[in-house]
Coordinates of C-alpha atoms and ligand atoms in Angstrom, one line a residue:
M1 CA -38.3 -21.5 -11.3
V2 CA -34.7 -21.2 -9.9
V3 CA -32.0 -19.2 -11.7
S4 CA -28.4 -18.9 -10.6
I5 CA -26.5 -15.8 -11.5
R6 CA -22.7 -15.6 -11.0
S7 CA -21.2 -12.7 -9.1
L8 CA -18.3 -12.0 -6.8
G9 CA -17.7 -10.9 -3.3
L10 CA -14.8 -9.8 -1.1
N11 CA -13.2 -11.5 1.8
G12 CA -10.5 -9.1 3.2
I13 CA -8.6 -8.0 0.1
S14 CA -9.3 -11.2 -2.0
G15 CA -12.3 -11.8 -4.2
Y16 CA -14.3 -15.0 -4.3
E17 CA -17.2 -16.3 -6.4
V18 CA -20.7 -15.8 -5.2
S19 CA -23.8 -17.1 -6.9
A20 CA -27.1 -15.3 -6.5
E21 CA -29.8 -18.0 -6.6
C22 CA -33.3 -16.6 -7.3
F23 CA -36.4 -18.6 -6.7
L24 CA -39.9 -17.4 -7.5
S25 CA -42.8 -19.4 -6.0
G26 CA -46.5 -19.0 -5.4
G27 CA -47.8 -17.7 -2.1
L28 CA -48.0 -14.3 -0.6
P29 CA -45.7 -11.8 -2.3
A30 CA -42.5 -11.4 -0.3
F31 CA -38.8 -10.7 -1.0
D32 CA -36.2 -12.3 1.1
I33 CA -32.4 -12.5 0.9
V34 CA -30.5 -15.2 2.7
G35 CA -26.9 -16.2 2.9
L36 CA -25.6 -14.1 5.8
P37 CA -26.4 -10.7 4.3
D38 CA -25.5 -7.6 6.2
A39 CA -27.8 -4.6 6.4
A40 CA -26.6 -3.1 3.1
V41 CA -27.2 -6.4 1.2
R42 CA -30.7 -6.7 2.7
E43 CA -31.5 -3.2 1.5
A44 CA -30.8 -4.4 -2.0
R45 CA -34.5 -5.4 -2.0
E46 CA -35.6 -1.8 -2.1
R47 CA -33.1 -0.8 -4.8
V48 CA -33.8 -3.8 -7.0
R49 CA -37.6 -3.3 -6.7
A50 CA -37.3 0.3 -7.8
A51 CA -34.9 -0.4 -10.6
V52 CA -37.1 -3.2 -12.0
K53 CA -40.0 -0.9 -12.1
N54 CA -38.0 1.9 -13.6
C55 CA -36.8 -0.3 -16.5
G56 CA -40.4 -0.8 -17.6
V57 CA -40.8 -4.4 -16.3
K58 CA -43.5 -5.4 -13.9
F59 CA -42.1 -6.5 -10.6
P60 CA -43.1 -10.2 -10.2
V61 CA -46.1 -10.8 -7.9
S62 CA -44.6 -13.9 -6.2
R63 CA -42.7 -15.0 -3.3
I64 CA -39.0 -14.2 -4.1
T65 CA -36.2 -15.9 -2.3
V66 CA -32.6 -15.0 -3.1
N67 CA -29.8 -17.1 -1.7
L68 CA -26.2 -15.8 -1.9
A69 CA -24.0 -18.9 -2.0
P70 CA -21.7 -20.0 -0.4
A71 CA -24.3 -19.3 2.3
N72 CA -21.9 -19.6 5.3
Q73 CA -19.8 -16.6 4.2
K74 CA -20.8 -13.2 5.4
K75 CA -21.9 -10.9 2.5
A76 CA -21.4 -7.2 2.8
G77 CA -22.0 -4.1 0.7
T78 CA -23.9 -3.3 -2.4
V79 CA -22.2 -5.3 -5.2
Y80 CA -25.0 -7.9 -5.2
D81 CA -27.7 -5.5 -6.4
L82 CA -27.0 -6.1 -10.1
P83 CA -26.9 -10.0 -9.9
I84 CA -30.1 -10.0 -7.9
F85 CA -31.7 -7.7 -10.4
I86 CA -30.7 -9.9 -13.3
G87 CA -31.7 -13.1 -11.4
I88 CA -35.2 -11.8 -10.7
L89 CA -35.7 -10.8 -14.3
A90 CA -34.4 -14.1 -15.5
A91 CA -36.5 -16.1 -13.0
A92 CA -39.6 -14.2 -14.1
E93 CA -38.6 -15.0 -17.7
D94 CA -38.3 -11.3 -18.7
L95 CA -34.8 -12.2 -19.8
K96 CA -33.8 -15.3 -21.7
K97 CA -31.0 -17.5 -20.6
I98 CA -27.9 -15.7 -19.2
P99 CA -24.6 -17.2 -20.5
C100 CA -23.1 -19.4 -17.9
D101 CA -19.6 -17.9 -18.1
A102 CA -20.9 -14.3 -17.4
A103 CA -20.9 -12.6 -14.0
F104 CA -22.4 -9.4 -12.7
L105 CA -21.5 -6.9 -10.0
G106 CA -22.6 -3.4 -9.1
E107 CA -24.8 -1.2 -7.0
L108 CA -28.2 0.1 -8.2
S109 CA -29.7 3.5 -7.7
L110 CA -33.5 3.7 -7.4
T111 CA -33.6 5.1 -11.0
G112 CA -31.8 2.1 -12.3
A113 CA -28.4 3.7 -12.8
V114 CA -25.5 1.4 -12.0
R115 CA -23.1 2.9 -9.4
G116 CA -19.4 2.1 -8.9
V117 CA -18.2 -0.1 -6.1
S118 CA -14.9 -0.7 -4.4
G119 CA -12.7 -3.8 -4.6
V120 CA -13.4 -4.4 -8.3
L121 CA -9.8 -5.4 -9.1
P122 CA -9.6 -8.3 -6.7
M123 CA -13.0 -9.4 -7.7
A124 CA -12.1 -9.4 -11.4
L125 CA -9.0 -11.4 -10.6
A126 CA -11.2 -14.0 -8.8
A127 CA -13.6 -14.0 -11.7
K128 CA -10.8 -14.9 -14.1
G129 CA -9.6 -17.6 -11.7
A130 CA -13.1 -19.1 -11.5
G131 CA -13.3 -19.4 -15.3
I132 CA -15.7 -16.5 -15.9
R133 CA -15.2 -15.0 -19.4
T134 CA -17.6 -12.0 -19.4
L135 CA -17.9 -9.6 -16.6
F136 CA -20.5 -6.9 -16.3
V137 CA -19.5 -4.1 -13.9
P138 CA -20.5 -0.5 -13.3
E139 CA -19.2 1.8 -16.1
E140 CA -17.0 3.7 -13.6
N141 CA -15.2 0.4 -12.7
A142 CA -14.7 -1.0 -16.2
A143 CA -11.1 0.2 -16.7
E144 CA -10.2 -1.3 -13.4
A145 CA -11.8 -4.6 -14.2
T146 CA -9.8 -4.9 -17.4
L147 CA -6.5 -5.0 -15.4
A148 CA -7.2 -8.6 -14.6
G149 CA -6.6 -9.4 -18.2
G150 CA -8.3 -12.2 -20.2
L151 CA -11.9 -11.1 -19.4
T152 CA -14.4 -9.4 -21.7
V153 CA -15.5 -6.5 -19.6
Y154 CA -18.7 -4.5 -20.1
G155 CA -19.1 -1.2 -18.3
V156 CA -22.8 -0.9 -17.6
P157 CA -24.2 2.7 -17.3
D158 CA -27.7 1.7 -16.2
V159 CA -30.1 -1.3 -16.1
N160 CA -31.9 -0.4 -19.3
A161 CA -28.7 -0.5 -21.3
L162 CA -27.9 -3.9 -19.7
V163 CA -31.3 -5.4 -20.4
A164 CA -31.2 -4.2 -24.0
H165 CA -27.7 -5.8 -24.4
L166 CA -28.8 -9.1 -22.9
R167 CA -31.9 -9.2 -25.1
G168 CA -29.7 -8.6 -28.1
E169 CA -31.3 -5.3 -29.0
T170 CA -28.5 -2.7 -28.5
P171 CA -25.2 -4.4 -27.7
L172 CA -22.8 -2.7 -25.3
C173 CA -19.2 -2.2 -26.4
P174 CA -16.6 -4.1 -24.4
A175 CA -14.2 -1.9 -22.5
E176 CA -10.7 -1.3 -23.9
P177 CA -8.0 -2.8 -21.8
W178 CA -6.6 0.1 -19.7
S179 CA -3.0 1.1 -20.3
P180 CA -1.2 4.0 -18.7
E181 CA -0.4 7.0 -20.9
A182 CA 3.0 8.6 -20.4
E183 CA 2.4 10.8 -17.4
A184 CA 4.0 14.1 -16.7
E185 CA 6.5 13.8 -13.8
D186 CA 5.2 16.1 -11.0
L187 CA 7.0 14.6 -8.0
P188 CA 9.0 16.8 -5.7
D189 CA 12.6 16.6 -7.0
L190 CA 15.9 16.3 -5.1
R191 CA 17.3 19.2 -7.2
D192 CA 15.4 21.6 -4.9
V193 CA 17.5 20.6 -1.9
M194 CA 20.8 22.6 -1.5
G195 CA 23.7 20.9 0.2
Q196 CA 22.8 18.0 2.6
E197 CA 25.0 15.6 0.5
N198 CA 25.2 13.1 3.3
V199 CA 21.5 12.9 3.8
K200 CA 20.9 12.5 0.0
R201 CA 23.5 9.7 0.0
A202 CA 21.5 8.0 2.8
L203 CA 18.3 8.5 0.8
E204 CA 19.9 6.9 -2.3
I205 CA 21.0 3.9 -0.2
A206 CA 17.6 3.5 1.3
A207 CA 15.9 3.6 -2.1
A208 CA 18.4 1.2 -3.6
G209 CA 18.0 -1.5 -1.0
G210 CA 14.5 -0.8 0.3
H211 CA 15.9 0.1 3.8
N212 CA 14.1 1.8 6.6
L213 CA 15.3 5.3 7.4
L214 CA 15.3 7.7 10.4
L215 CA 16.1 11.3 9.9
I216 CA 17.0 13.4 13.0
G217 CA 17.5 17.1 12.9
T218 CA 16.5 20.5 14.2
P219 CA 13.3 22.2 13.0
G220 CA 13.7 23.6 9.4
S221 CA 16.7 21.5 8.6
G222 CA 14.8 19.9 5.7
K223 CA 13.8 16.5 7.1
S224 CA 10.2 16.6 5.7
M225 CA 11.5 18.1 2.5
L226 CA 14.0 15.3 2.0
A227 CA 11.7 12.5 2.9
K228 CA 9.0 13.7 0.5
R229 CA 11.6 13.4 -2.3
L230 CA 12.2 9.7 -1.7
P231 CA 9.4 8.6 -4.2
S232 CA 11.2 10.4 -7.0
I233 CA 14.2 8.1 -6.8
L234 CA 12.5 4.8 -6.0
P235 CA 12.7 2.1 -8.6
D236 CA 9.5 1.5 -10.7
M237 CA 7.2 -1.2 -9.6
T238 CA 6.9 -4.4 -11.5
R239 CA 3.4 -5.1 -12.9
K240 CA 2.9 -7.8 -10.2
E241 CA 3.8 -5.3 -7.4
A242 CA 1.5 -2.6 -8.9
L243 CA -1.4 -5.0 -9.1
A244 CA -0.9 -6.1 -5.5
V245 CA -1.0 -2.6 -4.1
S246 CA -3.7 -1.4 -6.5
G247 CA -6.0 -4.2 -5.3
I248 CA -5.5 -3.0 -1.7
W249 CA -6.3 0.6 -2.7
S250 CA -9.3 -0.6 -4.5
V251 CA -10.7 -2.4 -1.4
A252 CA -10.1 0.8 0.5
G253 CA -12.1 2.8 -2.1
L254 CA -9.1 4.9 -3.1
T255 CA -8.9 3.9 -6.7
D256 CA -9.0 6.7 -9.3
P257 CA -11.4 5.3 -12.0
Q258 CA -9.3 7.0 -14.7
H259 CA -6.1 5.6 -13.4
P260 CA -6.9 2.3 -11.7
L261 CA -3.4 1.0 -11.7
L262 CA -0.8 2.7 -9.4
L263 CA 2.3 3.3 -11.3
R264 CA 4.3 5.0 -8.7
R265 CA 5.2 3.4 -5.4
P266 CA 2.7 4.6 -2.8
F267 CA 3.9 7.2 -0.3
R268 CA 1.6 7.3 2.8
S269 CA 2.2 9.9 5.5
P270 CA -0.4 9.4 8.3
H271 CA -0.7 12.2 10.8
H272 CA 0.7 11.7 14.2
T273 CA -2.8 11.7 15.8
S274 CA -3.7 8.5 13.8
S275 CA -4.9 5.6 15.8
A276 CA -3.5 2.1 15.8
V277 CA -6.5 0.9 13.8
A278 CA -5.9 3.5 11.1
L279 CA -2.4 2.1 10.8
S280 CA -3.3 -1.6 10.9
G281 CA -6.7 -1.6 9.3
G282 CA -10.0 -3.0 10.5
G283 CA -13.6 -1.9 11.1
P284 CA -16.7 -3.7 10.2
Y285 CA -16.1 -3.4 6.4
L286 CA -12.4 -4.0 6.8
R287 CA -10.7 -0.9 5.6
P288 CA -7.0 -1.7 4.9
G289 CA -4.8 0.5 7.2
E290 CA -2.0 2.8 6.2
M291 CA 0.6 0.0 6.6
S292 CA -1.2 -2.0 3.9
L293 CA -1.9 1.1 1.7
A294 CA 1.9 1.6 1.8
H295 CA 2.5 -2.0 0.6
N296 CA 5.5 -2.0 -1.9
G297 CA 6.0 1.7 -1.1
V298 CA 6.9 4.1 1.7
L299 CA 5.2 4.7 5.1
F300 CA 6.4 8.1 6.3
L301 CA 6.0 9.0 10.0
D302 CA 6.8 12.7 10.4
E303 CA 7.4 13.8 14.0
L304 CA 7.9 10.2 15.1
P305 CA 7.8 10.8 18.9
E306 CA 4.4 12.4 18.7
F307 CA 2.8 9.2 17.6
H308 CA 0.9 7.2 20.2
R309 CA 2.9 4.4 21.7
D310 CA 0.4 1.7 20.7
V311 CA 0.7 2.9 17.1
L312 CA 4.4 2.3 17.1
E313 CA 4.0 -1.0 18.8
A314 CA 1.5 -2.1 16.2
M315 CA 4.3 -1.7 13.6
R316 CA 6.8 -4.0 15.0
Q317 CA 5.4 -7.3 13.7
P318 CA 4.6 -6.0 10.2
L319 CA 8.1 -4.6 10.0
E320 CA 9.4 -8.1 10.5
D321 CA 7.1 -10.2 8.3
G322 CA 5.6 -7.8 5.8
E323 CA 2.1 -8.7 6.9
V324 CA -0.4 -7.1 9.3
T325 CA -2.8 -9.2 11.4
V326 CA -6.2 -7.6 11.7
A327 CA -8.7 -8.8 14.2
R328 CA -12.3 -9.2 13.0
A329 CA -15.5 -10.7 14.3
G330 CA -14.9 -14.4 13.9
G331 CA -11.2 -14.6 13.5
T332 CA -8.2 -12.7 12.2
L333 CA -7.1 -11.8 8.8
R334 CA -3.6 -11.2 7.4
L335 CA -3.1 -8.3 5.0
P336 CA 0.1 -7.6 3.0
A337 CA 2.1 -4.7 4.5
R338 CA 5.6 -4.8 3.1
F339 CA 6.5 -1.1 3.3
Q340 CA 9.7 0.9 3.7
L341 CA 9.5 2.9 6.9
V342 CA 10.8 6.5 6.9
C343 CA 10.7 8.5 10.1
A344 CA 11.6 12.0 11.0
M345 CA 12.1 13.5 14.4
N346 CA 13.7 16.5 16.3
P347 CA 16.6 15.6 18.5
C348 CA 14.8 16.8 21.6
R349 CA 11.5 18.3 22.8
C350 CA 12.4 21.9 22.1
G351 CA 14.0 20.7 18.9
W352 CA 17.3 22.6 19.1
R353 CA 19.7 20.2 20.7
G354 CA 23.1 20.3 19.0
H355 CA 22.2 23.5 17.1
P356 CA 25.2 25.9 16.8
S357 CA 22.9 28.7 18.2
G358 CA 22.8 26.9 21.6
R359 CA 19.1 27.5 21.8
C360 CA 18.2 24.1 23.4
T361 CA 16.7 24.4 26.9
C362 CA 16.3 20.7 27.6
S363 CA 18.1 18.9 30.4
D364 CA 19.8 15.6 29.8
R365 CA 16.8 13.9 31.6
D366 CA 14.4 15.7 29.2
V367 CA 16.2 14.4 26.2
E368 CA 16.2 10.9 27.7
K369 CA 12.5 11.0 28.3
Y370 CA 11.9 12.3 24.8
V371 CA 13.9 9.5 23.1
E372 CA 12.4 6.9 25.4
K373 CA 9.1 7.5 23.7
I374 CA 10.3 5.6 20.7
S375 CA 11.0 2.1 21.8
G376 CA 14.3 0.4 21.3
P377 CA 12.8 -2.5 19.3
L378 CA 11.4 0.0 16.8
L379 CA 14.8 1.8 16.4
D380 CA 16.4 -1.6 16.1
R381 CA 14.3 -2.2 13.0
I382 CA 15.5 0.9 11.2
D383 CA 18.6 0.3 9.1
L384 CA 19.8 3.9 8.6
H385 CA 19.9 6.5 11.3
V386 CA 20.9 9.8 9.8
N387 CA 21.6 13.2 11.3
V388 CA 20.3 16.1 9.3
P389 CA 22.4 19.2 10.1
S390 CA 21.0 22.7 9.6
V391 CA 21.9 23.8 6.1
E392 CA 24.9 26.1 5.9
Y393 CA 24.4 29.5 4.5
E394 CA 27.0 29.0 1.8
A395 CA 25.2 25.8 0.6
L396 CA 21.9 27.5 0.5
R397 CA 23.2 30.4 -1.6
R398 CA 25.3 28.3 -4.0
K399 CA 24.5 28.9 -7.6
T400 CA 25.1 25.4 -8.9
V401 CA 22.0 23.3 -9.3
P402 CA 22.1 20.1 -7.3
E403 CA 21.8 16.7 -9.1
D404 CA 18.3 15.9 -10.0
S405 CA 16.3 12.9 -9.0
A406 CA 16.3 11.3 -12.4
A407 CA 20.1 10.8 -12.3
V408 CA 19.9 9.3 -8.8
K409 CA 17.1 7.1 -9.8
Q410 CA 19.2 5.6 -12.6
R411 CA 21.9 4.5 -10.1
V412 CA 19.1 3.1 -7.8
E413 CA 17.6 1.1 -10.7
A414 CA 21.0 -0.3 -11.6
A415 CA 21.6 -1.4 -8.0
R416 CA 18.1 -2.9 -7.8
S417 CA 18.6 -4.9 -11.0
L418 CA 21.6 -6.6 -9.4
Q419 CA 19.3 -7.5 -6.5
L420 CA 16.6 -8.9 -8.8
V421 CA 19.2 -11.3 -10.3
R422 CA 20.5 -12.2 -6.8
F423 CA 17.0 -13.0 -5.4
S424 CA 15.4 -14.4 -8.6
G425 CA 13.0 -17.1 -7.7
T426 CA 13.0 -16.4 -4.0
G427 CA 10.2 -14.0 -3.4
V428 CA 12.6 -11.5 -2.0
S429 CA 12.9 -8.3 -4.0
C430 CA 15.5 -6.2 -2.3
N431 CA 18.4 -6.4 0.2
A432 CA 16.3 -5.1 3.1
Q433 CA 14.1 -8.1 2.8
M434 CA 16.9 -10.6 2.7
P435 CA 16.2 -13.4 5.3
P436 CA 19.1 -14.3 7.7
A437 CA 19.7 -17.6 5.9
M438 CA 20.7 -15.7 2.7
I439 CA 22.9 -13.1 4.5
A440 CA 25.8 -15.5 5.1
D441 CA 26.1 -16.1 1.4
A442 CA 25.3 -12.7 -0.1
C443 CA 27.1 -10.7 2.6
A444 CA 30.3 -12.8 3.1
L445 CA 33.0 -10.8 4.8
D446 CA 36.8 -11.1 4.3
A447 CA 39.1 -11.0 7.3
A448 CA 39.5 -7.2 7.4
C449 CA 35.8 -6.7 7.2
D450 CA 35.3 -9.3 9.9
A451 CA 37.6 -7.6 12.3
L452 CA 35.9 -4.2 11.6
M453 CA 32.5 -5.8 12.2
K454 CA 33.6 -7.4 15.4
S455 CA 35.0 -4.2 16.9
A456 CA 31.8 -2.3 16.0
F457 CA 29.6 -5.0 17.4
E458 CA 31.4 -4.8 20.7
R459 CA 32.0 -1.1 20.8
M460 CA 28.4 -0.1 19.8
G461 CA 26.6 -2.9 21.6
L462 CA 24.8 -4.0 18.5
T463 CA 22.0 -6.6 18.8
A464 CA 22.0 -9.7 16.5
R465 CA 19.2 -8.0 14.6
S466 CA 21.1 -4.8 14.0
H467 CA 24.2 -6.8 13.1
D468 CA 22.2 -8.3 10.2
R469 CA 20.8 -4.9 9.3
V470 CA 24.3 -3.4 9.0
L471 CA 25.3 -6.3 6.6
R472 CA 22.2 -5.7 4.4
V473 CA 23.1 -2.0 4.2
A474 CA 26.7 -2.8 3.3
R475 CA 25.4 -5.1 0.6
T476 CA 23.4 -2.3 -0.9
I477 CA 26.3 0.1 -0.8
A478 CA 28.4 -2.5 -2.6
D479 CA 25.6 -2.9 -5.2
L480 CA 25.5 0.8 -5.8
E481 CA 29.1 0.5 -6.7
G482 CA 28.5 -2.6 -8.8
V483 CA 30.9 -4.6 -6.7
E484 CA 30.5 -8.3 -6.1
R485 CA 32.1 -8.6 -2.6
I486 CA 31.5 -6.3 0.4
E487 CA 34.7 -4.3 1.1
A488 CA 35.8 -2.5 4.2
P489 CA 34.7 1.0 3.0
H490 CA 31.2 -0.3 2.3
L491 CA 31.0 -1.9 5.7
A492 CA 32.4 1.2 7.5
E493 CA 29.8 3.4 5.8
A494 CA 27.0 1.0 6.8
I495 CA 28.2 1.0 10.4
Q496 CA 28.2 4.7 10.5
Y497 CA 24.5 4.8 9.9
R498 CA 23.8 3.2 13.2
N499 CA 26.0 5.5 15.2
T500 CA 24.0 8.7 15.9
E501 CA 24.5 10.4 19.2
I502 CA 20.9 10.8 20.0
L503 CA 20.1 7.1 20.1
K504 CA 22.8 6.3 22.6
G505 CA 20.8 8.2 25.2
Ligands
LIG1 N1 18.7 22.0 2.0 C1 17.7 22.9 1.7 N2 17.7 23.4 0.5 C2 16.7 24.3 0.2 N3 15.7 24.6 1.0 C3 15.6 24.0 2.2 C4 16.7 23.2 2.7 N4 16.4 22.8 3.9 C5 15.3 23.4 4.3 N5 14.8 24.2 3.3 C6 13.6 25.0 3.3 O1 13.1 25.0 4.6 C7 11.7 24.5 4.7 C8 11.5 23.7 5.9 O2 12.0 22.4 5.8 P1 11.3 21.2 6.4 O3 11.6 20.0 5.5 O4 9.9 21.4 6.7 O5 12.1 21.0 7.8 P2 11.9 20.0 9.0 O6 10.9 19.0 8.5 O7 13.3 19.5 9.2 O8 11.4 20.8 10.1 C9 11.6 23.7 3.4 O9 10.3 23.8 2.9 C10 12.5 24.5 2.4 O10 11.8 25.6 1.9
LIG2 MG1 9.1 18.5 9.3
LIG3 ZN1 16.0 20.8 23.5

């Protein structure tokens, strides 16, 4: 007898439907799994055999063949344990008919406990798309599966409970749809930073328009401190944005079972020893890289010149198109990677160039060599270049408490809502992502601005790309003011953010 049990698999970060066809026939007892299984899928045989015995059913003495269809797609991991288990019981007629709109996924332990797996959110979304109505998942993943919406989700603790449910003996309770409780704010706040008004202004602009940002300053000037406070002023994610990045985190196995939906924009800060693969993603089981984990959020590279050159090169393409191309056996795969890049660096190797103490020991040639490490094309893709001066003693000792992040975030949200109206129906969500075709319209310049732009373009030797970037930043500055047209002061401020000494060599 052949039984087909519905399940789901992962291809990259998307789910797709898989059916586990189980066939019991006469002949010598054997147990085969076909359909391009990897080693982990093949080992399901041992786990399923033990789980069947441990739930008090006799393991069928027959020739068992399991086909995971579509048979031409590679199957990886342990999610197929549960559908294979159900398929064998149903084929041996130890279970009655399984509803045809139900699907199963989960790993089994030898004792029959059902263990959590990664990638449940994209698989649940695929289940919904395939018309599946009831989804059985490991108990640990139940909250995550409900995020797909429109599915009856059962969290299964162990196979005994599942068999009792399917036999109608002791029904399981469907999982409650997960919803976030109001969480206590524990992000680092801008109110801790004394002085540095210019840098805070640049952070606000970066947050409001989604712009890439480079902070340059001597050690201890507060670059890392300031960058880590960016998340506290970023606009909240829409549900669509949150689902997209939560799915990527899920595939990477980073989901917190109690909080399966990311509410805050991600802030990833890979160490400077990270490899290009760690940034881009890859490996036999396709782990999304830091650039994808930072999708819809921030990728922070502290001590930028310390990163390997190939890591920085690997970021160029994703910075342009919001996607990273990952090489895999048998082709390439594109993963979403639309992140806001924030970098911090010292002005020279010893770190003290430009400091009033005159401590810098670097020659001009040393400084050149140091800056050369970061390629021009990467710098060109960063909208805001900001000098972080050392804090003045008076600022540090001031009694007044600086403005807190909540107040800044309000202005950021207001500027972002103007952008949402501007870009509605286009797939663009903030000024930084504005394609060149839209710039002419959204960033129209009057005669005075045009003259200002022309002289800056010639004087500073801007490239066409940085010309567009200046206009996008000017648009954001105007949005922060709630002004329809870009005016000369907005443009002048935007130009100033591409005018740091250090980058002129
Ligand atoms: N503007 C500031 N206000 C208050 N504390 C500051 C300020 N700038 C620096 N600090 C203090 O100095 C420490 C070092 O700053 P950090 O961000 O690590 O510097 P950098 O990354 O530029 O080397 C911070 O943890 C903070 O305690
Ligand atoms: Mg630092
Ligand atoms: Zn130096």
